[in-house]
Coordinates of C-alpha atoms in Angstrom, one line a residue:
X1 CA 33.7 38.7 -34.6
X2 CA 30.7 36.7 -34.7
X3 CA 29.1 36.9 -38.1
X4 CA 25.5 36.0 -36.8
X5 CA 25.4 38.7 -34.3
X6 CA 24.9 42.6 -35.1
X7 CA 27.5 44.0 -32.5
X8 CA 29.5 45.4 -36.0
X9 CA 29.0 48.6 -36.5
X10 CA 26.2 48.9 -39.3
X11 CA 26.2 51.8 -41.9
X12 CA 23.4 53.3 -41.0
X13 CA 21.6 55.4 -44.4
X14 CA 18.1 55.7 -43.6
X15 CA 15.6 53.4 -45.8
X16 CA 13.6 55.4 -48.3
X17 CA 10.7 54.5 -50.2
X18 CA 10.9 55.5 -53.8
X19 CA 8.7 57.1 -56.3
X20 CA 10.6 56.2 -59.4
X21 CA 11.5 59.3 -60.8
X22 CA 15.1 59.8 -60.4
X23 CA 17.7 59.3 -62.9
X24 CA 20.0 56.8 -61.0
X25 CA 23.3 58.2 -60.4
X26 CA 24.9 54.9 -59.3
X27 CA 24.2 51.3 -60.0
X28 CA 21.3 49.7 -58.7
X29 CA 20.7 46.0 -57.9
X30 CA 17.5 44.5 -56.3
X31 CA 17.5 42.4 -53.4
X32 CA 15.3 40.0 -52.6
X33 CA 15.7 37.7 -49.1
X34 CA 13.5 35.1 -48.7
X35 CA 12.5 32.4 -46.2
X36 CA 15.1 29.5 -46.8
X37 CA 17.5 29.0 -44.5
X38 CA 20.8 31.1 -44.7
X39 CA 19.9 34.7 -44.4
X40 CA 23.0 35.9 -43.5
X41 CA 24.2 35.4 -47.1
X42 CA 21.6 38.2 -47.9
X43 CA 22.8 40.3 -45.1
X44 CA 26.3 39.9 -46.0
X45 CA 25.3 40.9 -49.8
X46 CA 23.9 44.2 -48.8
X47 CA 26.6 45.0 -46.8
X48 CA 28.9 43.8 -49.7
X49 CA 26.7 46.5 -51.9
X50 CA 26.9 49.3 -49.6
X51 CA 30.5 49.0 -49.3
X52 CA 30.6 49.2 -53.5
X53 CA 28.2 52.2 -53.5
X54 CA 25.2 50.1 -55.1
X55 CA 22.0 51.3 -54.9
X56 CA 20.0 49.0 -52.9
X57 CA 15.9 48.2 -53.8
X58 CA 15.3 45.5 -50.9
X59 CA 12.7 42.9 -50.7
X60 CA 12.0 40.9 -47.4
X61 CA 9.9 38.0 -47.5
X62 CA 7.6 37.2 -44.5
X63 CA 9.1 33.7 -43.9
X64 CA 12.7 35.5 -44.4
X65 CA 11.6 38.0 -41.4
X66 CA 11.2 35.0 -39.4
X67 CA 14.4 33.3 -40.4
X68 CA 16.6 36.3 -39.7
X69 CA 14.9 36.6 -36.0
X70 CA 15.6 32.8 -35.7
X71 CA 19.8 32.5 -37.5
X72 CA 20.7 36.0 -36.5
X73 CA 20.6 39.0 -33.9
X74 CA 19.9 41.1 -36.5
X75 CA 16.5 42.8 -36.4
X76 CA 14.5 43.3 -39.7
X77 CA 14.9 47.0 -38.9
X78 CA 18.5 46.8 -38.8
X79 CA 18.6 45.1 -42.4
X80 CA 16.4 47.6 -43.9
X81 CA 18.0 50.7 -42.7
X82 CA 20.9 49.5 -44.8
X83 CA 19.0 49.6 -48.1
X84 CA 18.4 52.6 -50.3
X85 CA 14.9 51.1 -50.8
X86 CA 12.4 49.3 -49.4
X87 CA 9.6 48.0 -50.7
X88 CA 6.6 45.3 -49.4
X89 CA 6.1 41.8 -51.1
X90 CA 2.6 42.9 -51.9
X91 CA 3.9 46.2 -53.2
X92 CA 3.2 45.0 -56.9
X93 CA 2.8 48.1 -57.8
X94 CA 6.5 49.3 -57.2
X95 CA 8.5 50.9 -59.6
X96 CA 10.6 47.9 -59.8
X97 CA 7.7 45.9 -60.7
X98 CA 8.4 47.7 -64.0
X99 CA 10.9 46.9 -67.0
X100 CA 11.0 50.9 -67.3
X101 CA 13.4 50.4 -64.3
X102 CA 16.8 50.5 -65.0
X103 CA 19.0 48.2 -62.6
X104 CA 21.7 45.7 -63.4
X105 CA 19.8 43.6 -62.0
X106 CA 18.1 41.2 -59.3
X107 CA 19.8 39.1 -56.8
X108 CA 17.9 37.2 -54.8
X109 CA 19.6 35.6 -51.5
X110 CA 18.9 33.1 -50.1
X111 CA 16.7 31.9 -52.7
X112 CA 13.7 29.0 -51.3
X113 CA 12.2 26.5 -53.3
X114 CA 9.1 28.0 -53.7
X115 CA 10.3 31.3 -54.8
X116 CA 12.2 29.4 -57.6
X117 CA 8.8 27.4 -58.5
X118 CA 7.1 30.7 -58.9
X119 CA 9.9 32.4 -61.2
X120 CA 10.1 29.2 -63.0
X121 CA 6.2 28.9 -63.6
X122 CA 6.1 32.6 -64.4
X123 CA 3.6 33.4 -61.3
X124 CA 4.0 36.8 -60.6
X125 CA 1.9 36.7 -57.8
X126 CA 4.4 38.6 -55.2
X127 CA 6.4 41.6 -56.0
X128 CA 9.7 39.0 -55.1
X129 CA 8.5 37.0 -58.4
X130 CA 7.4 40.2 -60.3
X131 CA 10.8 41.7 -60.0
X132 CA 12.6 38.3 -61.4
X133 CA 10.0 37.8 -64.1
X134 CA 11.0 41.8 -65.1
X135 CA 14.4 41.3 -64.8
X136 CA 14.5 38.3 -66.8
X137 CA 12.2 39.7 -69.4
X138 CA 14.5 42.5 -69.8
X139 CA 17.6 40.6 -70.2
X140 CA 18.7 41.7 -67.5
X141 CA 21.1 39.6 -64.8
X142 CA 19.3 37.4 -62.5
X143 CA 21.2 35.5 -59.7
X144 CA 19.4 33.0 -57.4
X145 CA 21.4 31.1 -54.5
X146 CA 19.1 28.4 -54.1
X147 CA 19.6 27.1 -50.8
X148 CA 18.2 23.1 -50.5
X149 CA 19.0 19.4 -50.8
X150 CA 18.6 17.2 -51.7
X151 CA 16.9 18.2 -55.0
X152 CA 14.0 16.6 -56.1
X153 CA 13.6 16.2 -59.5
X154 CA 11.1 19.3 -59.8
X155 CA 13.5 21.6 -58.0
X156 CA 16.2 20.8 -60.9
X157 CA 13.1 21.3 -63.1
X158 CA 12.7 24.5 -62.1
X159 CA 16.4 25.3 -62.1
X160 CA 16.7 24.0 -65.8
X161 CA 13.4 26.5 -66.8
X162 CA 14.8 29.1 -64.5
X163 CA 18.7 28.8 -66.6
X164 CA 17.2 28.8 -70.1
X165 CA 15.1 31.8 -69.2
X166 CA 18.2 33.3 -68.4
X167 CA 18.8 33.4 -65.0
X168 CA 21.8 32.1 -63.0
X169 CA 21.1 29.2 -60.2
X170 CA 24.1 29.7 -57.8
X171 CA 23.6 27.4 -54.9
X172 CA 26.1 29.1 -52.0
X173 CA 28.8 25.5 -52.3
X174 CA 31.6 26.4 -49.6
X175 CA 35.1 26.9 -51.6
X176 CA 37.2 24.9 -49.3
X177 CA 40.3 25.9 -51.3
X178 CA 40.3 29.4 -49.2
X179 CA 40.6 27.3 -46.0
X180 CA 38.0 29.2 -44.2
X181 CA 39.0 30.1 -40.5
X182 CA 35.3 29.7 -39.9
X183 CA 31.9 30.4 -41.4
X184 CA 32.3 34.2 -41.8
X185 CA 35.0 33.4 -44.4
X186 CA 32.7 30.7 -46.4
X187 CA 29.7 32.8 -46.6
X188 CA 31.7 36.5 -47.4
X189 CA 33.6 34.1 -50.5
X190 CA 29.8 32.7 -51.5
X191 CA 29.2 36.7 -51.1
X192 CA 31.9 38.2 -53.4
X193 CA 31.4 35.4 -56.3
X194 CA 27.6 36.1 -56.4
X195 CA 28.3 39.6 -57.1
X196 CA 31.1 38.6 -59.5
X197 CA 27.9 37.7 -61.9
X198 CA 26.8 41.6 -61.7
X199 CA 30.4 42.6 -62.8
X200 CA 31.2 44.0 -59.7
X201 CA 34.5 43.6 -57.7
X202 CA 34.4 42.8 -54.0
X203 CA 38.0 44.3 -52.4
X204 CA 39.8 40.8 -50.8
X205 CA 38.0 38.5 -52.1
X206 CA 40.4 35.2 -52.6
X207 CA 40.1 33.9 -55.7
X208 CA 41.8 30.4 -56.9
X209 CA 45.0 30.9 -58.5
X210 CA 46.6 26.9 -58.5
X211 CA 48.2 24.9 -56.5
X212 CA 50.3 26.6 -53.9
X213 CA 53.7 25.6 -53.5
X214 CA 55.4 25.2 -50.0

Protein backbone atom coordinates (compact mmCIF):
# COMPACT_ATOMS: atom_id res chain seq x y z
CA UNK A 1 0.00 0.00 0.00
CA UNK A 2 1.34 3.21 -0.86
CA UNK A 3 1.19 5.61 2.00
CA UNK A 4 1.21 8.83 -0.18
CA UNK A 5 -1.74 7.79 -2.26
CA UNK A 6 -5.49 7.83 -1.03
CA UNK A 7 -6.58 4.42 -2.72
CA UNK A 8 -7.24 3.22 1.33
CA UNK A 9 -10.39 3.28 2.10
CA UNK A 10 -10.99 6.63 4.20
CA UNK A 11 -13.55 6.85 7.16
CA UNK A 12 -15.65 8.97 5.77
CA UNK A 13 -17.75 11.27 8.96
CA UNK A 14 -18.85 14.29 7.36
CA UNK A 15 -16.95 17.67 8.59
CA UNK A 16 -18.99 19.88 10.77
CA UNK A 17 -18.52 23.23 11.77
CA UNK A 18 -19.13 23.87 15.45
CA UNK A 19 -20.85 26.36 17.47
CA UNK A 20 -19.35 25.48 20.78
CA UNK A 21 -22.09 24.52 22.85
CA UNK A 22 -21.86 20.90 23.33
CA UNK A 23 -20.58 19.11 26.34
CA UNK A 24 -17.87 16.94 24.73
CA UNK A 25 -18.66 13.37 25.11
CA UNK A 26 -15.23 12.11 23.96
CA UNK A 27 -11.73 13.56 23.98
CA UNK A 28 -10.88 16.29 21.75
CA UNK A 29 -7.52 17.19 20.34
CA UNK A 30 -6.82 20.09 17.84
CA UNK A 31 -5.03 19.70 14.72
CA UNK A 32 -3.24 22.01 13.03
CA UNK A 33 -1.24 21.07 9.46
CA UNK A 34 0.84 23.52 8.20
CA UNK A 35 2.98 24.27 5.15
CA UNK A 36 6.43 22.50 5.98
CA UNK A 37 7.14 19.67 4.28
CA UNK A 38 5.74 16.24 5.51
CA UNK A 39 2.03 16.43 5.56
CA UNK A 40 1.43 12.96 5.58
CA UNK A 41 2.48 12.92 9.23
CA UNK A 42 -0.67 15.10 9.81
CA UNK A 43 -2.74 12.88 7.71
CA UNK A 44 -1.58 9.79 9.37
CA UNK A 45 -2.36 11.60 12.91
CA UNK A 46 -6.01 12.09 12.06
CA UNK A 47 -6.40 8.88 10.94
CA UNK A 48 -4.54 7.72 14.12
CA UNK A 49 -7.40 9.85 16.05
CA UNK A 50 -10.23 8.61 14.32
CA UNK A 51 -9.24 5.16 14.89
CA UNK A 52 -8.99 6.14 18.98
CA UNK A 53 -12.41 7.89 18.82
CA UNK A 54 -10.86 11.53 19.27
CA UNK A 55 -12.74 14.36 18.54
CA UNK A 56 -11.08 16.10 15.80
CA UNK A 57 -10.99 20.33 15.55
CA UNK A 58 -8.73 20.62 12.26
CA UNK A 59 -6.81 23.51 11.05
CA UNK A 60 -5.27 23.63 7.46
CA UNK A 61 -2.85 26.11 6.64
CA UNK A 62 -2.85 27.71 3.10
CA UNK A 63 0.80 26.71 2.29
CA UNK A 64 -0.15 23.11 3.90
CA UNK A 65 -3.10 22.94 1.13
CA UNK A 66 -0.48 23.26 -1.26
CA UNK A 67 1.93 20.80 0.16
CA UNK A 68 -0.59 17.98 0.49
CA UNK A 69 -1.63 18.56 -3.40
CA UNK A 70 2.16 18.54 -4.07
CA UNK A 71 3.55 15.05 -1.38
CA UNK A 72 0.20 13.38 -1.64
CA UNK A 73 -2.99 12.21 -3.71
CA UNK A 74 -4.95 13.17 -1.15
CA UNK A 75 -7.31 16.13 -1.83
CA UNK A 76 -7.87 18.85 0.98
CA UNK A 77 -11.52 17.62 0.82
CA UNK A 78 -10.56 14.18 1.58
CA UNK A 79 -8.52 15.29 4.83
CA UNK A 80 -11.23 17.38 6.12
CA UNK A 81 -14.05 15.03 5.71
CA UNK A 82 -12.15 13.03 8.31
CA UNK A 83 -12.28 15.64 11.03
CA UNK A 84 -15.16 16.25 13.43
CA UNK A 85 -14.34 19.97 12.87
CA UNK A 86 -13.20 22.30 10.70
CA UNK A 87 -12.37 25.58 11.04
CA UNK A 88 -10.48 28.53 8.64
CA UNK A 89 -7.03 30.07 9.71
CA UNK A 90 -8.67 33.36 9.81
CA UNK A 91 -11.53 31.91 11.85
CA UNK A 92 -10.16 33.72 15.03
CA UNK A 93 -13.18 33.85 16.20
CA UNK A 94 -13.61 30.03 16.75
CA UNK A 95 -14.61 28.41 19.75
CA UNK A 96 -11.20 27.04 20.01
CA UNK A 97 -9.74 30.32 19.89
CA UNK A 98 -11.01 30.23 23.53
CA UNK A 99 -9.47 28.78 26.90
CA UNK A 100 -13.29 28.15 27.75
CA UNK A 101 -12.67 25.10 25.34
CA UNK A 102 -12.03 22.05 26.88
CA UNK A 103 -9.56 19.74 24.78
CA UNK A 104 -6.52 17.83 25.80
CA UNK A 105 -4.91 19.59 23.70
CA UNK A 106 -3.25 20.93 20.34
CA UNK A 107 -1.03 18.98 18.06
CA UNK A 108 0.21 20.56 15.45
CA UNK A 109 1.82 18.39 12.44
CA UNK A 110 3.96 19.14 10.51
CA UNK A 111 4.90 22.11 12.32
CA UNK A 112 7.07 25.04 9.91
CA UNK A 113 9.40 27.42 11.07
CA UNK A 114 7.30 30.21 10.93
CA UNK A 115 4.44 28.76 12.75
CA UNK A 116 6.93 28.03 15.61
CA UNK A 117 8.31 31.92 15.41
CA UNK A 118 4.74 33.02 15.80
CA UNK A 119 3.92 30.67 18.95
CA UNK A 120 7.29 31.52 20.31
CA UNK A 121 6.78 35.41 19.87
CA UNK A 122 3.20 35.10 21.11
CA UNK A 123 1.68 36.57 17.67
CA UNK A 124 -1.65 35.42 17.62
CA UNK A 125 -2.19 36.63 14.37
CA UNK A 126 -3.86 33.27 12.74
CA UNK A 127 -6.27 31.09 14.44
CA UNK A 128 -3.16 28.11 14.02
CA UNK A 129 -1.12 30.52 16.60
CA UNK A 130 -4.27 31.45 18.65
CA UNK A 131 -5.14 27.92 19.37
CA UNK A 132 -1.29 27.13 20.63
CA UNK A 133 -1.11 30.46 22.53
CA UNK A 134 -4.69 29.09 24.31
CA UNK A 135 -3.51 25.86 24.76
CA UNK A 136 -0.36 26.77 26.30
CA UNK A 137 -1.96 29.41 28.44
CA UNK A 138 -4.24 26.85 29.73
CA UNK A 139 -1.68 24.29 30.61
CA UNK A 140 -2.75 22.40 28.41
CA UNK A 141 -0.51 19.82 26.17
CA UNK A 142 1.05 21.27 23.13
CA UNK A 143 3.01 19.04 20.69
CA UNK A 144 4.88 20.54 17.72
CA UNK A 145 6.84 18.22 15.07
CA UNK A 146 8.98 20.73 13.82
CA UNK A 147 10.06 19.68 10.55
CA UNK A 148 13.59 21.53 9.33
CA UNK A 149 17.44 21.49 9.26
CA UNK A 150 19.60 22.50 9.68
CA UNK A 151 18.60 24.80 12.66
CA UNK A 152 19.66 28.18 12.74
CA UNK A 153 20.26 29.51 15.90
CA UNK A 154 16.79 31.40 15.97
CA UNK A 155 14.83 28.26 15.15
CA UNK A 156 16.42 26.58 18.51
CA UNK A 157 15.55 30.06 19.96
CA UNK A 158 12.25 29.61 19.34
CA UNK A 159 12.21 25.98 20.29
CA UNK A 160 13.91 26.91 23.78
CA UNK A 161 10.89 29.85 24.33
CA UNK A 162 8.46 27.43 22.86
CA UNK A 163 9.70 24.35 25.78
CA UNK A 164 9.76 26.74 28.73
CA UNK A 165 6.33 27.96 27.77
CA UNK A 166 5.37 24.58 28.00
CA UNK A 167 5.09 23.07 24.89
CA UNK A 168 6.80 19.93 23.53
CA UNK A 169 9.19 20.29 20.23
CA UNK A 170 9.04 16.76 18.74
CA UNK A 171 10.92 16.87 15.50
CA UNK A 172 9.54 13.43 13.56
CA UNK A 173 13.59 11.53 13.97
CA UNK A 174 12.99 8.04 12.17
CA UNK A 175 13.37 5.11 14.96
CA UNK A 176 15.58 2.92 12.93
CA UNK A 177 15.41 0.34 15.75
CA UNK A 178 11.83 -0.86 14.26
CA UNK A 179 13.58 -1.56 10.98
CA UNK A 180 11.03 0.05 8.90
CA UNK A 181 9.97 -2.01 5.75
CA UNK A 182 9.61 1.39 4.23
CA UNK A 183 8.35 4.93 4.95
CA UNK A 184 4.81 4.05 5.99
CA UNK A 185 6.38 2.30 8.97
CA UNK A 186 8.75 5.42 9.96
CA UNK A 187 6.05 7.96 9.73
CA UNK A 188 3.01 5.65 11.53
CA UNK A 189 6.03 5.10 14.60
CA UNK A 190 6.72 9.14 14.43
CA UNK A 191 2.57 9.00 14.48
CA UNK A 192 1.91 6.76 17.60
CA UNK A 193 4.86 8.49 19.84
CA UNK A 194 3.36 11.99 19.13
CA UNK A 195 0.19 10.87 20.43
CA UNK A 196 1.97 9.07 23.25
CA UNK A 197 2.43 12.83 24.73
CA UNK A 198 -1.58 13.25 24.80
CA UNK A 199 -1.74 9.87 26.85
CA UNK A 200 -3.25 8.07 24.24
CA UNK A 201 -2.37 4.48 23.11
CA UNK A 202 -2.01 3.71 19.39
CA UNK A 203 -2.90 -0.31 18.96
CA UNK A 204 0.77 -1.89 17.31
CA UNK A 205 2.78 0.55 17.78
CA UNK A 206 6.50 -0.98 18.38
CA UNK A 207 7.99 0.30 21.10
CA UNK A 208 11.85 -0.40 22.16
CA UNK A 209 12.14 -3.09 24.59
CA UNK A 210 16.33 -3.94 24.34
CA UNK A 211 18.42 -5.64 22.57
CA UNK A 212 16.93 -8.60 20.75
CA UNK A 213 18.56 -11.80 21.03
CA UNK A 214 18.98 -14.30 18.06
Amino acid sequence: MDLFTSSLNLPTAPAKQTNGKSTPSRPRIIVAITGATGSILGIQAILALRRLNIEIHLIISKWAEATIKYETDYTVSNIRALADHVYTPTDLAAPIASGSFRVLGMLIVPCSVKTLASISSGICDDLISRAADVVLKERKRLVLAVRETPLSTIHLQNMLAVTQAGGVVFPPVPAFYIRPDGVGDLVEHSVGRMLDLFGLDVEGLERWEGWKRD
